[in-house]
Tab-separated table of C-alpha atoms and ligand atoms in Angstrom:
chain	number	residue	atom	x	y	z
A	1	UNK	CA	4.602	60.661	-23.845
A	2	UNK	CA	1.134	59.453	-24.235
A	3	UNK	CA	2.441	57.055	-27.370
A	4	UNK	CA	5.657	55.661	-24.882
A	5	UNK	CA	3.134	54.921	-22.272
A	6	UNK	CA	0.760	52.712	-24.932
A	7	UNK	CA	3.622	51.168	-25.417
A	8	UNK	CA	5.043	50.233	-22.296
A	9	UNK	CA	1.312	48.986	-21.064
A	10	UNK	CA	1.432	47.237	-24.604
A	11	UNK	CA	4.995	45.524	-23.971
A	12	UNK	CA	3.518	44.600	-20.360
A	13	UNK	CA	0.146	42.998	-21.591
A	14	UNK	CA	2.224	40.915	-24.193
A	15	UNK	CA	4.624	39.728	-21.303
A	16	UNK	CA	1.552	39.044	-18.396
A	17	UNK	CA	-0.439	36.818	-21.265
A	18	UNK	CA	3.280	34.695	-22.460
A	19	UNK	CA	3.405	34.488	-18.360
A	20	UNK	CA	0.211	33.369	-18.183
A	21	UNK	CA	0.428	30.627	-20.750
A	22	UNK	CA	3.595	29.419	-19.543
A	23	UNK	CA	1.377	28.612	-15.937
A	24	UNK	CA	-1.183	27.185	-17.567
A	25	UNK	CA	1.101	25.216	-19.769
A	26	UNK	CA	3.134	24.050	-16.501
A	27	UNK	CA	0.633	23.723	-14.417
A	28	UNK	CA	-2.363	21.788	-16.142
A	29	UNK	CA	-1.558	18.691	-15.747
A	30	UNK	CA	-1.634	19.314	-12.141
A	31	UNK	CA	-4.665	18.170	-10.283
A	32	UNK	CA	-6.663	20.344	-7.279
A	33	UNK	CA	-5.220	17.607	-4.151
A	34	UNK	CA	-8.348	15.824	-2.718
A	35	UNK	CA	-7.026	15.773	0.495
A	36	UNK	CA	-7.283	19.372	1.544
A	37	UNK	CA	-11.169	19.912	0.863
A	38	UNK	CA	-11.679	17.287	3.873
A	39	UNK	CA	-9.290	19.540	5.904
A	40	UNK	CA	-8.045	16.534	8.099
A	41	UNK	CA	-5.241	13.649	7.421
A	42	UNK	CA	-6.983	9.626	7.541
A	43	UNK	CA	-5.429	9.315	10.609
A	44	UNK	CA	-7.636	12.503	12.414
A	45	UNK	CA	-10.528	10.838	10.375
A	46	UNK	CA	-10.239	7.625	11.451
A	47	UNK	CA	-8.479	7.391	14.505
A	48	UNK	CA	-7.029	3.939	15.526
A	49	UNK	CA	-8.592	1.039	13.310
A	50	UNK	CA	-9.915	-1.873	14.848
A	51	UNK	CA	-11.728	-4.745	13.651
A	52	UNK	CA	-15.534	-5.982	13.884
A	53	UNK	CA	-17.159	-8.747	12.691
A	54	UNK	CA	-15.845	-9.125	9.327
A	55	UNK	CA	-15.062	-5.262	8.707
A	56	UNK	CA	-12.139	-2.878	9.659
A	57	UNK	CA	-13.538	0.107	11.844
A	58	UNK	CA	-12.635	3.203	12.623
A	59	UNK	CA	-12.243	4.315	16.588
A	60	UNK	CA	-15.952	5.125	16.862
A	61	UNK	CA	-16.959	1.608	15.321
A	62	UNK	CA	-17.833	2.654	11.833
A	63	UNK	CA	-16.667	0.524	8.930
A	64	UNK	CA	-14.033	2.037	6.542
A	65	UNK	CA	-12.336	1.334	3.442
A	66	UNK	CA	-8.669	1.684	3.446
A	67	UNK	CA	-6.975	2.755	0.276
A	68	UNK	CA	-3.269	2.299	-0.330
A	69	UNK	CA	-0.082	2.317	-2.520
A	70	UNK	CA	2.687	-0.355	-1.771
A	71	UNK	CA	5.979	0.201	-2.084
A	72	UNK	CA	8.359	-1.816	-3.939
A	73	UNK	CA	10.884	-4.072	-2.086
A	74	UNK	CA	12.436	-1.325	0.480
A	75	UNK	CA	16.190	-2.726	-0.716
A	76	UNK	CA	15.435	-2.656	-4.329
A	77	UNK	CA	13.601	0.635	-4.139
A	78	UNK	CA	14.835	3.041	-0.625
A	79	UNK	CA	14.659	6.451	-3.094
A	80	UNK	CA	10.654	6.112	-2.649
A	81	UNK	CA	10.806	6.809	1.177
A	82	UNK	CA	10.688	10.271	1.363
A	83	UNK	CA	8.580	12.228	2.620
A	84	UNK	CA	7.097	14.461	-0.047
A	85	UNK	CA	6.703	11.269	-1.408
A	86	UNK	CA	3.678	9.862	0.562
A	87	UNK	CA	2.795	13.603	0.523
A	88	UNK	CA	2.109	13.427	-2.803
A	89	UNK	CA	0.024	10.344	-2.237
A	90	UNK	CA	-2.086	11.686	0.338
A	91	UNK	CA	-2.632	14.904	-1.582
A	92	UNK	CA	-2.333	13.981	-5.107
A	93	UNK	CA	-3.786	10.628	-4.923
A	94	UNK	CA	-5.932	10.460	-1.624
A	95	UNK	CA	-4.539	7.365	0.302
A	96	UNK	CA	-4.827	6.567	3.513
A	97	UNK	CA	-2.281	4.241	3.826
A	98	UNK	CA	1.311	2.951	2.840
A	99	UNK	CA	2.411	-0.361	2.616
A	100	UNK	CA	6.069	-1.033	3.644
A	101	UNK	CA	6.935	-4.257	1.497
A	102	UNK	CA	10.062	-6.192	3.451
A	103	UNK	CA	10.913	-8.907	1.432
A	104	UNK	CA	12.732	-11.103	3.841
A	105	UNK	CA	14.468	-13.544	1.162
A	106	UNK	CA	14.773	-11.452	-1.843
A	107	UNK	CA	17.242	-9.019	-3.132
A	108	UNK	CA	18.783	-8.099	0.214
A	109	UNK	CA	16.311	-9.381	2.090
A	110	UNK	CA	15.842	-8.826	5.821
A	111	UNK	CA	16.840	-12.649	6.281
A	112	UNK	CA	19.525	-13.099	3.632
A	113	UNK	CA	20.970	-10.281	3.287
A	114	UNK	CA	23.816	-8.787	6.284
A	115	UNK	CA	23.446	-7.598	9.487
A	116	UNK	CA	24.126	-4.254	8.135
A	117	UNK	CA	21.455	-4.811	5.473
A	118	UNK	CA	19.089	-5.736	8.491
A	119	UNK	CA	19.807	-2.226	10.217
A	120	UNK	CA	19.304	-0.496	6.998
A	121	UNK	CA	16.125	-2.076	6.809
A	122	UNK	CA	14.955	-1.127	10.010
A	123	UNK	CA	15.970	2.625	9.965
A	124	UNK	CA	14.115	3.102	6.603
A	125	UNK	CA	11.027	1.785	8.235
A	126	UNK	CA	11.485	3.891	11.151
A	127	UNK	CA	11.847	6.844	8.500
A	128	UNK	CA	8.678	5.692	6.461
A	129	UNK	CA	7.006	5.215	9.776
A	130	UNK	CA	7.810	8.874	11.146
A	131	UNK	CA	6.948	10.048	7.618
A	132	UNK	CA	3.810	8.693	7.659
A	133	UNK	CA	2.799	9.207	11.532
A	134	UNK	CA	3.685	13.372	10.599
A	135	UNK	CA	1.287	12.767	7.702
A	136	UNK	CA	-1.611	11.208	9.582
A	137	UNK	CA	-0.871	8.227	6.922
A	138	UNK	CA	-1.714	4.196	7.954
A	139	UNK	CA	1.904	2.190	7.923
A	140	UNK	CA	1.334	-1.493	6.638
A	141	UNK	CA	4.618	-3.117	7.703
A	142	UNK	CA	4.571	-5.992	5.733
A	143	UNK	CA	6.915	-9.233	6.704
A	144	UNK	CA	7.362	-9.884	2.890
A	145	UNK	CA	7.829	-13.517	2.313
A	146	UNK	CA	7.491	-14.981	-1.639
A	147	UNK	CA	10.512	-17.028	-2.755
A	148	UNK	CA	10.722	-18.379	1.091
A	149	UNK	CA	6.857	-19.766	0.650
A	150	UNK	CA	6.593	-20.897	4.291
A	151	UNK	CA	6.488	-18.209	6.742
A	152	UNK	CA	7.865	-20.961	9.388
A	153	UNK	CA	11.291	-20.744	7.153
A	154	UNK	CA	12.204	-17.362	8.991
A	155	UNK	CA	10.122	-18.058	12.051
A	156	UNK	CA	12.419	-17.215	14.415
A	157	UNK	CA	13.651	-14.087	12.794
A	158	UNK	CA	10.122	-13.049	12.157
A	159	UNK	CA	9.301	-13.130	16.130
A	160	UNK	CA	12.747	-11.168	16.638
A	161	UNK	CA	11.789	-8.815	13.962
A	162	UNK	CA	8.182	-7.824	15.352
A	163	UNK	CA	8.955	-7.503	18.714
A	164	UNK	CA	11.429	-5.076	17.930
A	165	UNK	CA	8.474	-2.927	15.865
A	166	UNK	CA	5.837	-4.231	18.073
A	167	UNK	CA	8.255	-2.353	21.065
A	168	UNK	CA	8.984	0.683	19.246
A	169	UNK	CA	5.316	1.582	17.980
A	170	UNK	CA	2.853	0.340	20.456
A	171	UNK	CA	2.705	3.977	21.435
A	172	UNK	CA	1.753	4.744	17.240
A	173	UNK	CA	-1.874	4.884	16.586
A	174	UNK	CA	-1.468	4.287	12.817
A	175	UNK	CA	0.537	0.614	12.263
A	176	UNK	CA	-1.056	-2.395	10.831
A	177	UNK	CA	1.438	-5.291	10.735
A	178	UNK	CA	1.576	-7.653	8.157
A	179	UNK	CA	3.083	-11.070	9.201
A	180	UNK	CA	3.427	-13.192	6.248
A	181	UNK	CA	2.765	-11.426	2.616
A	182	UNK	CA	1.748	-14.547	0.795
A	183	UNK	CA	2.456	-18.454	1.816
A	184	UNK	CA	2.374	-20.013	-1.572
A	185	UNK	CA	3.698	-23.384	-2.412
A	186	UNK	CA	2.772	-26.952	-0.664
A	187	UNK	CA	2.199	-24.562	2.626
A	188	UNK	CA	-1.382	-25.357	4.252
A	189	UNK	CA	-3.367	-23.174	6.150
A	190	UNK	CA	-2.400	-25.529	9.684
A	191	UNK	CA	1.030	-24.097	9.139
A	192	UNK	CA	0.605	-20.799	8.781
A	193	UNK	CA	-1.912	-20.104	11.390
A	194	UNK	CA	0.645	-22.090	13.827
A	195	UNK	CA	3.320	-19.604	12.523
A	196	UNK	CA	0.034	-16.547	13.122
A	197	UNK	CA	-0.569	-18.130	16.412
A	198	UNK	CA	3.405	-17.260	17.770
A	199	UNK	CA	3.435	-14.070	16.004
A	200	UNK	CA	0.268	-12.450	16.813
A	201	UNK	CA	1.234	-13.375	20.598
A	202	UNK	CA	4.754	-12.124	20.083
A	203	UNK	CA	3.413	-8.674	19.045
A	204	UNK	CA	0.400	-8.702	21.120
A	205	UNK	CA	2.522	-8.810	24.227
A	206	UNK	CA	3.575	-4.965	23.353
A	207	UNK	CA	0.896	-3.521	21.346
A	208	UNK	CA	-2.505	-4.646	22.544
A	209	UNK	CA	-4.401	-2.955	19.473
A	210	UNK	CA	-2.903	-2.423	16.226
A	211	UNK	CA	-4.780	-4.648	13.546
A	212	UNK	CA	-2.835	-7.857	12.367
A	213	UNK	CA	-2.826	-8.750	8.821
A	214	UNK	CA	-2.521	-13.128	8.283
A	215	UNK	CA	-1.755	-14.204	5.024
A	216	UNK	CA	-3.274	-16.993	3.476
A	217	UNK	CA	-2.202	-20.123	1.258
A	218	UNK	CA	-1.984	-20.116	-2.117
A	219	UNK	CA	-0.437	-16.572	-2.703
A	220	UNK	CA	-2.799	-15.449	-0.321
A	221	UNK	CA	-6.020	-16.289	-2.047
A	222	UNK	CA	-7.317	-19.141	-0.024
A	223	UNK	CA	-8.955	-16.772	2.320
A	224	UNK	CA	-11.976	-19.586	2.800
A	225	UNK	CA	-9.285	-21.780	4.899
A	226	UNK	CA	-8.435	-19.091	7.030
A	227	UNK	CA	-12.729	-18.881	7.876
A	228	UNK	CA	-12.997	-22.258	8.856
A	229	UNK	CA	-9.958	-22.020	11.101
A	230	UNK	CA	-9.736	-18.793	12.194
A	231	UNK	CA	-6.299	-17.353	14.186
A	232	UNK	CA	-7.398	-16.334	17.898
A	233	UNK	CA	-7.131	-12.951	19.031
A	234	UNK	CA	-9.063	-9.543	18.255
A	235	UNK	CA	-7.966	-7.165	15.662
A	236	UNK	CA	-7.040	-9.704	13.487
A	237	UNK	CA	-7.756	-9.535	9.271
A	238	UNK	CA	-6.784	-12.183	6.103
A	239	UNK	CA	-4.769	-11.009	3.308
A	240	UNK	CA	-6.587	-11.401	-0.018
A	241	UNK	CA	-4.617	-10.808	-2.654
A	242	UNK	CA	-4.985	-10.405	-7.063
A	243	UNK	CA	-3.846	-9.538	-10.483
A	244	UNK	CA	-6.603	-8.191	-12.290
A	245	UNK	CA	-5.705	-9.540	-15.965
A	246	UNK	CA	-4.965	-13.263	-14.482
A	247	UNK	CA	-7.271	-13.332	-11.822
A	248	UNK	CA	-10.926	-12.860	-12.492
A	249	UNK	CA	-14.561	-14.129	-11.574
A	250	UNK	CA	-13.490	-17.587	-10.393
A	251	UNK	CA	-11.330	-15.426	-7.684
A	252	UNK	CA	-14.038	-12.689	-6.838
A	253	UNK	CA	-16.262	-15.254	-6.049
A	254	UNK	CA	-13.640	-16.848	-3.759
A	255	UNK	CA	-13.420	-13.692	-1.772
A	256	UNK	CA	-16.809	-12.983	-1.820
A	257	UNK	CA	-17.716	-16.835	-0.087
A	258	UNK	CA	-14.645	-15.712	2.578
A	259	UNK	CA	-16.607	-12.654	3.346
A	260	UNK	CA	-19.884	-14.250	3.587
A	261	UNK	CA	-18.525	-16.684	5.813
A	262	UNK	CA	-17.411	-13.898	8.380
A	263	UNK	CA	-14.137	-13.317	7.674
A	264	UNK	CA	-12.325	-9.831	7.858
A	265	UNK	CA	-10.342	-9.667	4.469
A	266	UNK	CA	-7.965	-6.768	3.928
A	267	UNK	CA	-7.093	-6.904	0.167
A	268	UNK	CA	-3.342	-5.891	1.218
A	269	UNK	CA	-1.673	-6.311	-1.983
A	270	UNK	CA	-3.426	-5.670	-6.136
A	271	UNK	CA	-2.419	-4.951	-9.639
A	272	UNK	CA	-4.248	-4.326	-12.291
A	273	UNK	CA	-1.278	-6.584	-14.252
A	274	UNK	CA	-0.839	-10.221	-15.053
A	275	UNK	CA	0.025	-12.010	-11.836
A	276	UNK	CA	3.917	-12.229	-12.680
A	277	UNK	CA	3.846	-8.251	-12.234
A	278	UNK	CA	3.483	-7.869	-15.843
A	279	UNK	CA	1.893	-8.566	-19.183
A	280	UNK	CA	-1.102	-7.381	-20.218
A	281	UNK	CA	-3.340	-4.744	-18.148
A	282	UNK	CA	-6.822	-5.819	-17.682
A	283	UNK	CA	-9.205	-2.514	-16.984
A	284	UNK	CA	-12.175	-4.307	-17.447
A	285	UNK	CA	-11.555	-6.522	-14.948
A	286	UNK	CA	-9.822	-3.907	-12.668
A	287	UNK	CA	-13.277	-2.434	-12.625
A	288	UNK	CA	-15.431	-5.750	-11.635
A	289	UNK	CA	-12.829	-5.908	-8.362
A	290	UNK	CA	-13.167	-2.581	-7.441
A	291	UNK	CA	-16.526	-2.805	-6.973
A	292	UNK	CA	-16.762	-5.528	-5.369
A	293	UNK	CA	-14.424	-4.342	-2.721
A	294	UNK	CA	-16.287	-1.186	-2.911
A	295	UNK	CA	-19.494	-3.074	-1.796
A	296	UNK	CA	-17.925	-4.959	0.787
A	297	UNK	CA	-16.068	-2.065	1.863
A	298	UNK	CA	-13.116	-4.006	1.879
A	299	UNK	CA	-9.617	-2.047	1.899
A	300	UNK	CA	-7.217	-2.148	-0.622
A	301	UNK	CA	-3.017	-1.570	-1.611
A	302	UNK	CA	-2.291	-0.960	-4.979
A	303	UNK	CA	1.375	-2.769	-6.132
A	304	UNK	CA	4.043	-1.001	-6.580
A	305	UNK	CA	5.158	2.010	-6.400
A	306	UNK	CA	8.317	2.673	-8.281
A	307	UNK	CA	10.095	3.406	-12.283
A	308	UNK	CA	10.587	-0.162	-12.569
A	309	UNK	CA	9.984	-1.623	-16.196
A	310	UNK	CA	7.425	-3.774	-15.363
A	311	UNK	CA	3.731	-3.470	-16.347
A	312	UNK	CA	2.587	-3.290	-12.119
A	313	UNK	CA	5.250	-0.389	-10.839
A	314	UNK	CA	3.127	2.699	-11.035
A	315	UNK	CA	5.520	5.133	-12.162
A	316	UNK	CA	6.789	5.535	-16.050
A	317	UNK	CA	10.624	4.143	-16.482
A	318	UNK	CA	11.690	6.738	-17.932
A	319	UNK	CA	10.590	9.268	-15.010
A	320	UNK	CA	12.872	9.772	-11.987
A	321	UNK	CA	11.044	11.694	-9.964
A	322	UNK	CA	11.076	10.436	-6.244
A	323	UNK	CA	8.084	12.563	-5.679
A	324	UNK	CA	5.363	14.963	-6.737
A	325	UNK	CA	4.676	12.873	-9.785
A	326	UNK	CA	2.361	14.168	-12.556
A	327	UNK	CA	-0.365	12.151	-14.456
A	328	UNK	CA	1.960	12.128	-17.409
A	329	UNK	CA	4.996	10.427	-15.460
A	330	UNK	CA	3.346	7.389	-14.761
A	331	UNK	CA	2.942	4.130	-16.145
A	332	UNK	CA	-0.904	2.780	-17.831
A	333	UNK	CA	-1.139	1.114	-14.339
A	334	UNK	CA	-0.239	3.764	-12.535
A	335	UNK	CA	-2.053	6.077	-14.508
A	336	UNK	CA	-5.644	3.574	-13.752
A	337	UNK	CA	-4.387	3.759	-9.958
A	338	UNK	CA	-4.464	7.397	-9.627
A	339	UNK	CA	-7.975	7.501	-11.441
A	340	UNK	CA	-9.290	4.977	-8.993
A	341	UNK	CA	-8.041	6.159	-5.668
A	342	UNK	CA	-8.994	9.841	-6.404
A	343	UNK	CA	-11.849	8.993	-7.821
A	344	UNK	CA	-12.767	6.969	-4.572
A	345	UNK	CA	-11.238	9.407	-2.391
A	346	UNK	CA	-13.186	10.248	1.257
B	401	LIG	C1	7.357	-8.756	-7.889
B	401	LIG	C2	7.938	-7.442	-8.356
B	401	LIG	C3	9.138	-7.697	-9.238
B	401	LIG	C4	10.131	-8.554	-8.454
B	401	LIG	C5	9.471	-9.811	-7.966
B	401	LIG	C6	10.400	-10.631	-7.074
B	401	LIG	O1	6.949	-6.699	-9.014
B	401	LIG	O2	9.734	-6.498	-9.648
B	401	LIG	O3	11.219	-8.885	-9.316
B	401	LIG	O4	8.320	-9.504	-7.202
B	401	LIG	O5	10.049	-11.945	-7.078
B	401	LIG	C7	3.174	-10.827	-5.802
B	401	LIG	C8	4.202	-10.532	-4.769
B	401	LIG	C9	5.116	-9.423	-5.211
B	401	LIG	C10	5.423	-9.493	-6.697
B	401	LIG	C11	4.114	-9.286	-7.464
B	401	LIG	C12	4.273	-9.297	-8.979
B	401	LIG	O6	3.655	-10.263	-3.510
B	401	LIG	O7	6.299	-9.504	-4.455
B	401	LIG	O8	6.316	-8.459	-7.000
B	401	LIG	N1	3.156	-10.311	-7.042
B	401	LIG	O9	4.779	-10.509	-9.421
B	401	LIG	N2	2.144	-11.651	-5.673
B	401	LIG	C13	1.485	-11.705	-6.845
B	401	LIG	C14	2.106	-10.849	-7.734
């Protein structure tokens, strides 16, 4: 009796330790979330954004620093928008906010693609919007021009476009629009703040608050135009935007003068890639940007979250996971994103 009974507490001390291991094993590359020590989403933090002097605020006039993780194109990439998805983010990785990336002449873009395509479009924002609004998560609806380098091209469309969201989510305390991703090109800084000039209006005739995001020429990194010249209107920031392994001090000090000079820069698009989204990765120089957003508290959106093989989508190609991503099923990229924005997680 007494011998069985060794055994049996034998057999089950053998079993608990394999059961152990097999945790520990499964579960180690599993970081604590950073959100849940705070106890409250960005949005209960934060509170509706606004802008002063050169710095986003939060509601009680305090400057903050955004952090972010763009999606891909929403046609090339829909699988992303899911819930547990930005979940992850906000746990996981400790964002604040996601960018919605609308490319409006590319691969099904919102302008070249269908009428169909255009309603698909819109209900996956209105998902990712709902998503992130149950979250307490900031959603950067971004008008995503590139291959179309003018943002007068869709102009038209564009005013159609955000009075729609501008209608639908001026009740929403957590949506920064985005009107023009990045005029590149022979298109001057005159043009594009004409083009700012309608839209802002346009969406300012529904939603009185929510910070505007204006790109600026030159693949949005001739922010010093935009601070001579201005767009009228409160609320209002410049996209600056850069590839860490093609972009470097010539570019930081170019941002740097457009701060000094007043202007409210919202770094709304980064990789830590060659500027073609691929190529080499440049930590080094990832490192020199971050602090120098870090010390001009200026918010950032990491580029791009999805499996693509490219050297900028943050998750590993061979991982097809739509959520709840470990360390081990990303890319380098994404692997240096996750480090950063937990390690700068508030
Ligand atoms: C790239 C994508 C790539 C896609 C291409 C389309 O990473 O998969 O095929 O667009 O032209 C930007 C743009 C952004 C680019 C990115 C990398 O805003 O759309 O994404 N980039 O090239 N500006 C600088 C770099």
């Amino acid at each position: 009796m007494k011998n069985r009974f060794k055994m049996v507490s034998f057999v089950l001390l053998v079993l608990s330790v394999c059961a152990a291991a097999g945790f520990v094993q499964q579960h180690s590359d599993e970081a604590p979330a950073v959100v849940s020590a705070a106890g409250k989403t960005p949005l209960e933090r934060f509170g509706q954004l606004k802008v002063s002097g050169s710095h986003l605020v939060n509601e009680k006039g305090k400057a903050v620093q955004l952090r972010g993780i763009s999606t891909h194109g929403l046609s090339w990439y829909p699988q992303y928008v899911n819930k547990k998805a930005f979940e992850t983010l906000r746990d996981q990785w400790g964002i604040h906010a996601v960018r919605l990336a609308m490319y409006t002449a590319e691969y099904n873009g919102y302008c070249t693609g269908s009428a169909q395509n255009r309603k698909n479009l819109e209900a996956l924002i209105d998902q990712a919007v709902g998503f992130c609004d149950d979250l307490g998560l900031y959603a950067v609806i971004d008008w995503h021009i590139l291959s179309d380098s003018d943002p007068n091209t869709y102009k038209k469309q564009s005013k159609a476009f955000f009075k729609k969201m501008a209608q639908k989510y001026a009740g929403y305390n957590n949506i920064i629009y985005e009107i023009c991703n990045e005029p590149n090109g022979s298109t001057t800084w005159p043009q594009i703040r004409s083009y700012a000039d309608t839209v802002v209006r346009t969406i300012r005739r529904y939603d009185k608050k929510a910070v505007i995001i204006v790109g600026t020429p030159a693949w949005s990194q001739d922010a010093a135009a935009a601070a001579a010249d201005p767009v009228k209107g409160s609320n209002i920031m410049y996209a600056f935007h850069f590839y860490a392994a093609t972009h470097t001090e010539e570019y930081r000090k170019k941002l740097q003068e457009a701060v000094d000079a007043g202007l409210a820069v919202f770094v709304s698009e980064f990789g830590i890639s060659e500027a073609s989204g691929n190529g080499r990765i440049d930590k080094a120089q990832a490192e020199q940007w971050m602090k120098l957003l870090e010390r001009n508290k200026i918010s950032c959106i990491a580029w791009n979250l999805s499996n693509k093989d490219e050297a900028c989508a943050m998750i590993d190609s061979s991982c097809t996971k739509t959520y709840g991503w470990k360390k081990s099923d990303l890319s380098e990229s994404g692997r240096w994103i996750y480090d950063y924005m937990r390690s700068a997680a508030h």
